PDB file of C-alpha atoms and ligand atoms in Angstrom:
ATOM      1  CA  MET A   1       0.000   0.000   0.000  1.00 94.00           C
ATOM      2  CA  ASN A   2       1.166   3.482  -0.868  1.00 95.00           C
ATOM      3  CA  GLU A   3       1.190   5.265   2.508  1.00 96.00           C
ATOM      4  CA  ILE A   4       2.455   8.542   1.082  1.00 97.00           C
ATOM      5  CA  GLU A   5      -0.483   8.666  -1.296  1.00 98.00           C
ATOM      6  CA  LEU A   6      -2.847   7.835   1.597  1.00 98.00           C
ATOM      7  CA  GLU A   7      -1.433  10.760   3.583  1.00 98.00           C
ATOM      8  CA  ARG A   8      -1.901  13.066   0.577  1.00 98.00           C
ATOM      9  CA  ILE A   9      -5.545  11.948   0.277  1.00 98.00           C
ATOM     10  CA  LYS A  10      -6.070  12.616   3.987  1.00 98.00           C
ATOM     11  CA  GLN A  11      -4.661  16.149   3.699  1.00 98.00           C
ATOM     12  CA  LYS A  12      -6.753  16.897   0.617  1.00 98.00           C
ATOM     13  CA  ALA A  13      -9.922  15.666   2.365  1.00 98.00           C
ATOM     14  CA  LEU A  14      -9.144  17.836   5.404  1.00 97.00           C
ATOM     15  CA  ASP A  15      -8.516  20.862   3.160  1.00 98.00           C
ATOM     16  CA  GLU A  16     -11.847  20.277   1.427  1.00 97.00           C
ATOM     17  CA  HIS A  17     -13.729  19.777   4.718  1.00 96.00           C
ATOM     18  CA  ILE A  18     -14.728  16.232   3.885  1.00 97.00           C
ATOM     19  CA  PRO A  19     -15.619  14.682   7.250  1.00 96.00           C
ATOM     20  CA  ILE A  20     -13.053  11.884   7.429  1.00 98.00           C
ATOM     21  CA  ILE A  21     -12.396   9.846  10.550  1.00 98.00           C
ATOM     22  CA  MET A  22     -10.476  11.733  13.229  1.00 97.00           C
ATOM     23  CA  ASP A  23      -7.038  10.518  14.314  1.00 98.00           C
ATOM     24  CA  ASP A  24      -7.980   9.578  17.876  1.00 98.00           C
ATOM     25  CA  THR A  25     -11.094   7.716  16.679  1.00 98.00           C
ATOM     26  CA  LEU A  26      -9.008   5.844  14.130  1.00 98.00           C
ATOM     27  CA  GLU A  27      -6.531   4.917  16.875  1.00 98.00           C
ATOM     28  CA  VAL A  28      -9.270   3.238  18.921  1.00 98.00           C
ATOM     29  CA  ILE A  29     -10.522   1.249  15.940  1.00 98.00           C
ATOM     30  CA  GLU A  30      -6.963   0.326  14.912  1.00 98.00           C
ATOM     31  CA  LYS A  31      -6.407  -1.201  18.319  1.00 98.00           C
ATOM     32  CA  TYR A  32      -9.331  -3.540  17.697  1.00 98.00           C
ATOM     33  CA  LEU A  33      -8.211  -4.253  14.116  1.00 98.00           C
ATOM     34  CA  LYS A  34      -4.642  -5.126  15.146  1.00 98.00           C
ATOM     35  CA  GLU A  35      -5.942  -7.558  17.718  1.00 97.00           C
ATOM     36  CA  LYS A  36      -8.651  -9.241  15.640  1.00 97.00           C
ATOM     37  CA  ASN A  37      -7.583  -8.944  11.992  1.00 98.00           C
ATOM     38  CA  PRO A  38     -11.164  -9.212  10.723  1.00 98.00           C
ATOM     39  CA  THR A  39     -12.004 -10.900   7.448  1.00 98.00           C
ATOM     40  CA  LYS A  40     -15.064  -8.892   6.482  1.00 98.00           C
ATOM     41  CA  ILE A  41     -15.833  -5.270   7.279  1.00 98.00           C
ATOM     42  CA  LEU A  42     -18.922  -3.312   6.300  1.00 98.00           C
ATOM     43  CA  GLU A  43     -18.659   0.463   6.192  1.00 99.00           C
ATOM     44  CA  ILE A  44     -21.646   2.770   5.743  1.00 98.00           C
ATOM     45  CA  GLY A  45     -20.340   6.103   4.386  1.00 98.00           C
ATOM     46  CA  THR A  46     -17.241   5.849   2.172  1.00 98.00           C
ATOM     47  CA  ALA A  47     -16.676   9.538   1.369  1.00 98.00           C
ATOM     48  CA  VAL A  48     -13.338   9.478  -0.498  1.00 98.00           C
ATOM     49  CA  GLY A  49     -12.286   6.099   0.880  1.00 98.00           C
ATOM     50  CA  TYR A  50      -9.944   7.299   3.613  1.00 98.00           C
ATOM     51  CA  SER A  51     -11.205   5.262   6.580  1.00 98.00           C
ATOM     52  CA  ALA A  52     -11.738   2.131   4.473  1.00 98.00           C
ATOM     53  CA  MET A  53      -8.152   2.333   3.211  1.00 98.00           C
ATOM     54  CA  CYS A  54      -6.861   2.800   6.770  1.00 98.00           C
ATOM     55  CA  PHE A  55      -8.838  -0.247   7.941  1.00 98.00           C
ATOM     56  CA  SER A  56      -7.673  -2.344   4.975  1.00 98.00           C
ATOM     57  CA  LYS A  57      -4.115  -2.509   6.374  1.00 98.00           C
ATOM     58  CA  TYR A  58      -5.305  -4.788   9.149  1.00 98.00           C
ATOM     59  CA  LEU A  59      -7.554  -7.216   7.289  1.00 98.00           C
ATOM     60  CA  ALA A  60      -6.883 -10.925   7.491  1.00 98.00           C
ATOM     61  CA  GLU A  61      -5.397 -12.405   4.340  1.00 96.00           C
ATOM     62  CA  ASN A  62      -8.077 -12.375   1.634  1.00 95.00           C
ATOM     63  CA  GLY A  63     -10.172 -10.118   3.842  1.00 98.00           C
ATOM     64  CA  LYS A  64     -12.500  -7.571   2.249  1.00 98.00           C
ATOM     65  CA  ILE A  65     -14.255  -4.322   3.014  1.00 98.00           C
ATOM     66  CA  ASP A  66     -17.644  -3.488   1.550  1.00 98.00           C
ATOM     67  CA  THR A  67     -18.381   0.219   1.760  1.00 98.00           C
ATOM     68  CA  ILE A  68     -21.480   2.161   0.747  1.00 98.00           C
ATOM     69  CA  GLU A  69     -21.614   5.702  -0.655  1.00 98.00           C
ATOM     70  CA  ARG A  70     -24.388   7.614  -2.415  1.00 98.00           C
ATOM     71  CA  ASP A  71     -22.605  10.779  -3.557  1.00 98.00           C
ATOM     72  CA  GLU A  72     -21.549  10.297  -7.172  1.00 98.00           C
ATOM     73  CA  GLU A  73     -18.571  12.677  -7.047  1.00 98.00           C
ATOM     74  CA  ARG A  74     -17.207  11.097  -3.871  1.00 98.00           C
ATOM     75  CA  ILE A  75     -17.646   7.623  -5.355  1.00 98.00           C
ATOM     76  CA  GLN A  76     -15.520   8.581  -8.352  1.00 98.00           C
ATOM     77  CA  GLU A  77     -12.856  10.121  -6.130  1.00 98.00           C
ATOM     78  CA  ALA A  78     -12.883   7.128  -3.774  1.00 98.00           C
ATOM     79  CA  LYS A  79     -12.393   4.720  -6.676  1.00 98.00           C
ATOM     80  CA  MET A  80      -9.429   6.702  -7.958  1.00 98.00           C
ATOM     81  CA  ASN A  81      -7.925   6.980  -4.468  1.00 98.00           C
ATOM     82  CA  ILE A  82      -8.306   3.276  -3.767  1.00 98.00           C
ATOM     83  CA  LYS A  83      -6.603   2.463  -7.040  1.00 98.00           C
ATOM     84  CA  ASN A  84      -3.763   4.932  -6.444  1.00 98.00           C
ATOM     85  CA  VAL A  85      -3.132   3.561  -2.954  1.00 98.00           C
ATOM     86  CA  GLY A  86      -3.119   0.044  -4.401  1.00 98.00           C
ATOM     87  CA  VAL A  87      -5.872  -1.554  -2.325  1.00 98.00           C
ATOM     88  CA  GLU A  88      -8.526  -2.122  -4.992  1.00 97.00           C
ATOM     89  CA  ASP A  89      -8.466  -5.872  -4.364  1.00 98.00           C
ATOM     90  CA  LYS A  90      -9.554  -5.247  -0.747  1.00 98.00           C
ATOM     91  CA  ILE A  91     -12.285  -2.633  -1.025  1.00 98.00           C
ATOM     92  CA  ASN A  92     -15.595  -2.911  -2.831  1.00 98.00           C
ATOM     93  CA  ILE A  93     -17.837   0.135  -3.146  1.00 98.00           C
ATOM     94  CA  TYR A  94     -21.606  -0.260  -3.299  1.00 98.00           C
ATOM     95  CA  GLU A  95     -22.910   2.802  -5.086  1.00 98.00           C
ATOM     96  CA  GLY A  96     -26.196   4.208  -3.849  1.00 98.00           C
ATOM     97  CA  ASP A  97     -28.239   4.963  -0.765  1.00 98.00           C
ATOM     98  CA  ALA A  98     -27.410   2.659   2.127  1.00 98.00           C
ATOM     99  CA  VAL A  99     -31.081   2.621   3.068  1.00 98.00           C
ATOM    100  CA  GLU A 100     -31.786   0.838  -0.206  1.00 98.00           C
ATOM    101  CA  ILE A 101     -28.578  -1.189  -0.488  1.00 98.00           C
ATOM    102  CA  LEU A 102     -28.345  -2.653   3.028  1.00 98.00           C
ATOM    103  CA  PRO A 103     -31.551  -4.733   2.808  1.00 98.00           C
ATOM    104  CA  THR A 104     -30.168  -6.377  -0.359  1.00 98.00           C
ATOM    105  CA  LEU A 105     -26.957  -7.548   1.357  1.00 98.00           C
ATOM    106  CA  ASN A 106     -26.684 -10.954   2.951  1.00 96.00           C
ATOM    107  CA  ASP A 107     -23.006 -11.349   3.789  1.00 97.00           C
ATOM    108  CA  LYS A 108     -21.709 -11.814   7.306  1.00 98.00           C
ATOM    109  CA  TYR A 109     -19.399  -9.192   8.782  1.00 98.00           C
ATOM    110  CA  ASP A 110     -16.982  -9.156  11.700  1.00 98.00           C
ATOM    111  CA  MET A 111     -17.097  -5.396  12.013  1.00 98.00           C
ATOM    112  CA  VAL A 112     -19.508  -2.679  10.910  1.00 98.00           C
ATOM    113  CA  PHE A 113     -18.521   0.988  10.818  1.00 98.00           C
ATOM    114  CA  ILE A 114     -21.526   3.316  10.762  1.00 98.00           C
ATOM    115  CA  ASP A 115     -20.486   6.743   9.477  1.00 98.00           C
ATOM    116  CA  ALA A 116     -23.270   8.223   7.321  1.00 97.00           C
ATOM    117  CA  ALA A 117     -26.610  10.050   7.681  1.00 94.00           C
ATOM    118  CA  LYS A 118     -27.192  10.544  11.412  1.00 92.00           C
ATOM    119  CA  GLY A 119     -30.962  10.331  11.029  1.00 93.00           C
ATOM    120  CA  LYS A 120     -30.606   6.745   9.809  1.00 96.00           C
ATOM    121  CA  TYR A 121     -28.373   5.312  12.541  1.00 97.00           C
ATOM    122  CA  LEU A 122     -31.127   3.163  14.043  1.00 96.00           C
ATOM    123  CA  PHE A 123     -31.934   1.645  10.674  1.00 97.00           C
ATOM    124  CA  PHE A 124     -28.216   1.065  10.020  1.00 98.00           C
ATOM    125  CA  LEU A 125     -27.971  -0.621  13.430  1.00 98.00           C
ATOM    126  CA  LYS A 126     -30.829  -2.974  12.665  1.00 98.00           C
ATOM    127  CA  GLU A 127     -29.225  -3.985   9.384  1.00 98.00           C
ATOM    128  CA  ALA A 128     -25.777  -4.262  10.979  1.00 98.00           C
ATOM    129  CA  LEU A 129     -27.127  -6.604  13.667  1.00 97.00           C
ATOM    130  CA  ARG A 130     -28.761  -8.771  11.017  1.00 97.00           C
ATOM    131  CA  MET A 131     -25.398  -9.312   9.294  1.00 98.00           C
ATOM    132  CA  LEU A 132     -23.005  -9.300  12.235  1.00 97.00           C
ATOM    133  CA  ASN A 133     -21.034 -12.445  13.082  1.00 97.00           C
ATOM    134  CA  LYS A 134     -20.927 -13.840  16.598  1.00 93.00           C
ATOM    135  CA  ASN A 135     -18.128 -11.900  18.332  1.00 93.00           C
ATOM    136  CA  GLY A 136     -18.790  -9.053  15.929  1.00 97.00           C
ATOM    137  CA  ILE A 137     -18.441  -5.372  16.706  1.00 98.00           C
ATOM    138  CA  ILE A 138     -20.189  -2.212  15.589  1.00 98.00           C
ATOM    139  CA  PHE A 139     -18.510   1.185  15.700  1.00 98.00           C
ATOM    140  CA  ALA A 140     -20.738   4.232  15.210  1.00 98.00           C
ATOM    141  CA  ASP A 141     -18.909   7.501  14.528  1.00 97.00           C
ATOM    142  CA  ASN A 142     -20.054  11.051  15.359  1.00 95.00           C
ATOM    143  CA  ILE A 143     -22.302   9.669  18.081  1.00 96.00           C
ATOM    144  CA  LEU A 144     -21.833  12.707  20.353  1.00 92.00           C
ATOM    145  CA  TYR A 145     -22.162  15.181  17.469  1.00 88.00           C
ATOM    146  CA  LYS A 146     -20.072  18.141  18.613  1.00 84.00           C
ATOM    147  CA  GLY A 147     -21.286  17.621  22.166  1.00 84.00           C
ATOM    148  CA  TYR A 148     -24.942  18.349  21.294  1.00 84.00           C
ATOM    149  CA  VAL A 149     -26.031  14.815  22.144  1.00 84.00           C
ATOM    150  CA  MET A 150     -25.027  15.113  25.805  1.00 84.00           C
ATOM    151  CA  SER A 151     -26.082  18.726  26.300  1.00 83.00           C
ATOM    152  CA  ASP A 152     -29.628  19.783  27.133  1.00 77.00           C
ATOM    153  CA  TYR A 153     -29.515  22.669  24.684  1.00 66.00           C
ATOM    154  CA  ASN A 154     -32.174  21.607  22.262  1.00 67.00           C
ATOM    155  CA  LYS A 155     -32.870  24.492  19.957  1.00 65.00           C
ATOM    156  CA  HIS A 156     -30.220  24.186  17.281  1.00 68.00           C
ATOM    157  CA  LYS A 157     -31.198  23.188  13.785  1.00 68.00           C
ATOM    158  CA  GLN A 158     -29.576  19.759  14.136  1.00 77.00           C
ATOM    159  CA  ARG A 159     -32.068  18.670  16.776  1.00 82.00           C
ATOM    160  CA  THR A 160     -33.561  15.895  14.641  1.00 86.00           C
ATOM    161  CA  ALA A 161     -30.117  14.365  14.156  1.00 88.00           C
ATOM    162  CA  VAL A 162     -29.442  14.757  17.873  1.00 90.00           C
ATOM    163  CA  ARG A 163     -32.699  13.029  18.760  1.00 90.00           C
ATOM    164  CA  ASN A 164     -31.828  10.161  16.447  1.00 93.00           C
ATOM    165  CA  LEU A 165     -28.347   9.763  17.876  1.00 95.00           C
ATOM    166  CA  ARG A 166     -29.789   9.726  21.406  1.00 94.00           C
ATOM    167  CA  GLU A 167     -32.178   6.980  20.322  1.00 96.00           C
ATOM    168  CA  TYR A 168     -29.247   5.021  18.919  1.00 97.00           C
ATOM    169  CA  ILE A 169     -27.392   5.282  22.245  1.00 97.00           C
ATOM    170  CA  LYS A 170     -30.518   4.252  24.158  1.00 97.00           C
ATOM    171  CA  GLU A 171     -31.077   1.254  21.874  1.00 97.00           C
ATOM    172  CA  VAL A 172     -27.494  -0.068  22.024  1.00 97.00           C
ATOM    173  CA  SER A 173     -27.349   0.493  25.781  1.00 97.00           C
ATOM    174  CA  GLU A 174     -30.616  -1.289  26.481  1.00 96.00           C
ATOM    175  CA  ASN A 175     -30.292  -4.143  23.988  1.00 96.00           C
ATOM    176  CA  PRO A 176     -29.606  -7.194  26.193  1.00 96.00           C
ATOM    177  CA  ASN A 177     -27.488  -8.832  23.477  1.00 95.00           C
ATOM    178  CA  LEU A 178     -25.016  -5.963  23.300  1.00 97.00           C
ATOM    179  CA  GLU A 179     -22.299  -4.558  25.458  1.00 97.00           C
ATOM    180  CA  THR A 180     -21.772  -0.904  24.635  1.00 98.00           C
ATOM    181  CA  GLU A 181     -19.279   1.817  25.463  1.00 97.00           C
ATOM    182  CA  ILE A 182     -19.498   5.445  24.387  1.00 97.00           C
ATOM    183  CA  LEU A 183     -16.102   7.112  24.015  1.00 97.00           C
ATOM    184  CA  GLU A 184     -15.464  10.836  23.844  1.00 96.00           C
ATOM    185  CA  VAL A 185     -12.812  10.493  21.172  1.00 97.00           C
ATOM    186  CA  GLY A 186     -13.130  12.586  18.024  1.00 95.00           C
ATOM    187  CA  ASP A 187     -16.795  13.403  17.512  1.00 95.00           C
ATOM    188  CA  GLY A 188     -17.851  10.536  19.785  1.00 96.00           C
ATOM    189  CA  LEU A 189     -17.628   6.825  19.107  1.00 98.00           C
ATOM    190  CA  ALA A 190     -20.120   4.139  20.162  1.00 98.00           C
ATOM    191  CA  ILE A 191     -18.657   0.646  20.404  1.00 98.00           C
ATOM    192  CA  SER A 192     -21.107  -2.245  20.655  1.00 98.00           C
ATOM    193  CA  LYS A 193     -20.050  -5.863  20.948  1.00 98.00           C
ATOM    194  CA  ILE A 194     -22.251  -8.928  20.808  1.00 95.00           C
ATOM    195  CA  LYS A 195     -22.292 -10.461  24.285  1.00 90.00           C
TER     196      LYS A 195
HETATM  197  N1  LIG B   1     -15.987   7.037   6.503  1.00 70.34           N
HETATM  198  C1  LIG B   1     -15.417   8.187   5.819  1.00 70.34           C
HETATM  199  C2  LIG B   1     -16.219   9.450   6.011  1.00 70.34           C
HETATM  200  C3  LIG B   1     -17.676   9.332   5.661  1.00 70.34           C
HETATM  201  S1  LIG B   1     -18.481  10.903   5.643  1.00 70.34           S
HETATM  202  C4  LIG B   1     -14.006   8.396   6.358  1.00 70.34           C
HETATM  203  O1  LIG B   1     -13.851   8.422   7.594  1.00 70.34           O
HETATM  204  O2  LIG B   1     -13.067   8.563   5.573  1.00 70.34           O
HETATM  205  C5  LIG B   1     -20.130  10.389   5.425  1.00 70.34           C
HETATM  206  C6  LIG B   1     -20.449   9.945   4.009  1.00 70.34           C
HETATM  207  O3  LIG B   1     -21.675   9.232   4.053  1.00 70.34           O
HETATM  208  C7  LIG B   1     -20.651  11.093   3.019  1.00 70.34           C
HETATM  209  O4  LIG B   1     -19.760  10.971   1.952  1.00 70.34           O
HETATM  210  C8  LIG B   1     -22.105  10.948   2.562  1.00 70.34           C
HETATM  211  O5  LIG B   1     -22.290  11.221   1.190  1.00 70.34           O
HETATM  212  C9  LIG B   1     -22.383   9.483   2.866  1.00 70.34           C
HETATM  213  N2  LIG B   1     -23.779   9.174   3.149  1.00 70.34           N
HETATM  214  C10 LIG B   1     -24.612   9.828   4.003  1.00 70.34           C
HETATM  215  N3  LIG B   1     -25.798   9.222   4.037  1.00 70.34           N
HETATM  216  C11 LIG B   1     -25.738   8.148   3.208  1.00 70.34           C
HETATM  217  C12 LIG B   1     -26.648   7.132   2.825  1.00 70.34           C
HETATM  218  N4  LIG B   1     -27.893   7.107   3.302  1.00 70.34           N
HETATM  219  N5  LIG B   1     -26.228   6.194   1.939  1.00 70.34           N
HETATM  220  C13 LIG B   1     -24.980   6.222   1.438  1.00 70.34           C
HETATM  221  N6  LIG B   1     -24.070   7.157   1.771  1.00 70.34           N
HETATM  222  C14 LIG B   1     -24.437   8.106   2.645  1.00 70.34           C
HETATM  223 MG1  LIG B   2     -17.490  10.370  10.825  1.00 70.34          MG
END
């Protein structure tokens, strides 16, 4: 893998305000990846492919990442980036809305990374749980959304997203089959493991 190219892609995404995974969030997920070397990862929200390419370093041999993106321009950029970094044999992009694509998937995954429309997190969770292997793990990024989720200030225009993220946290905390931690790294990361 071309790490220099990956670093260039990261810088470009930051310059263009594309919301790529934050360094401290990535560090937490990398710790899991290094320990488990998963075979199949599902990512919801590719953007330009940065997080998927970072994860791909730690896949088991012949492991694969499926990642879903609906924005046509980002899909094209992600494809080019993945090719330039040299990981096209490890990452498959599903093009379209995850709400439509997820119900058509039937693979089993060791890890799911939820990082797309905040209003859909509960739906993504339901689909993730349907496809998660025993011992699987779900990471949900941006779960604390700039601190709004834990504050009682409720008047900002993102309140629908905030309500949805709170419902996600409630659901993963109360689901008797899951063990969940919420970390204040980056924009907030929910980690749910199957018990
Ligand atoms: N995981 C990436 C960042 C993803 S940003 C990284 O860390 O590098 C979130 C992306 O999700 C955006 O590119 C947006 O277009 C996409 N997205 C949002 N809602 C979606 C949906 N319902 N289906 C597919 N993609 C979606
Ligand atoms: Mg994110």
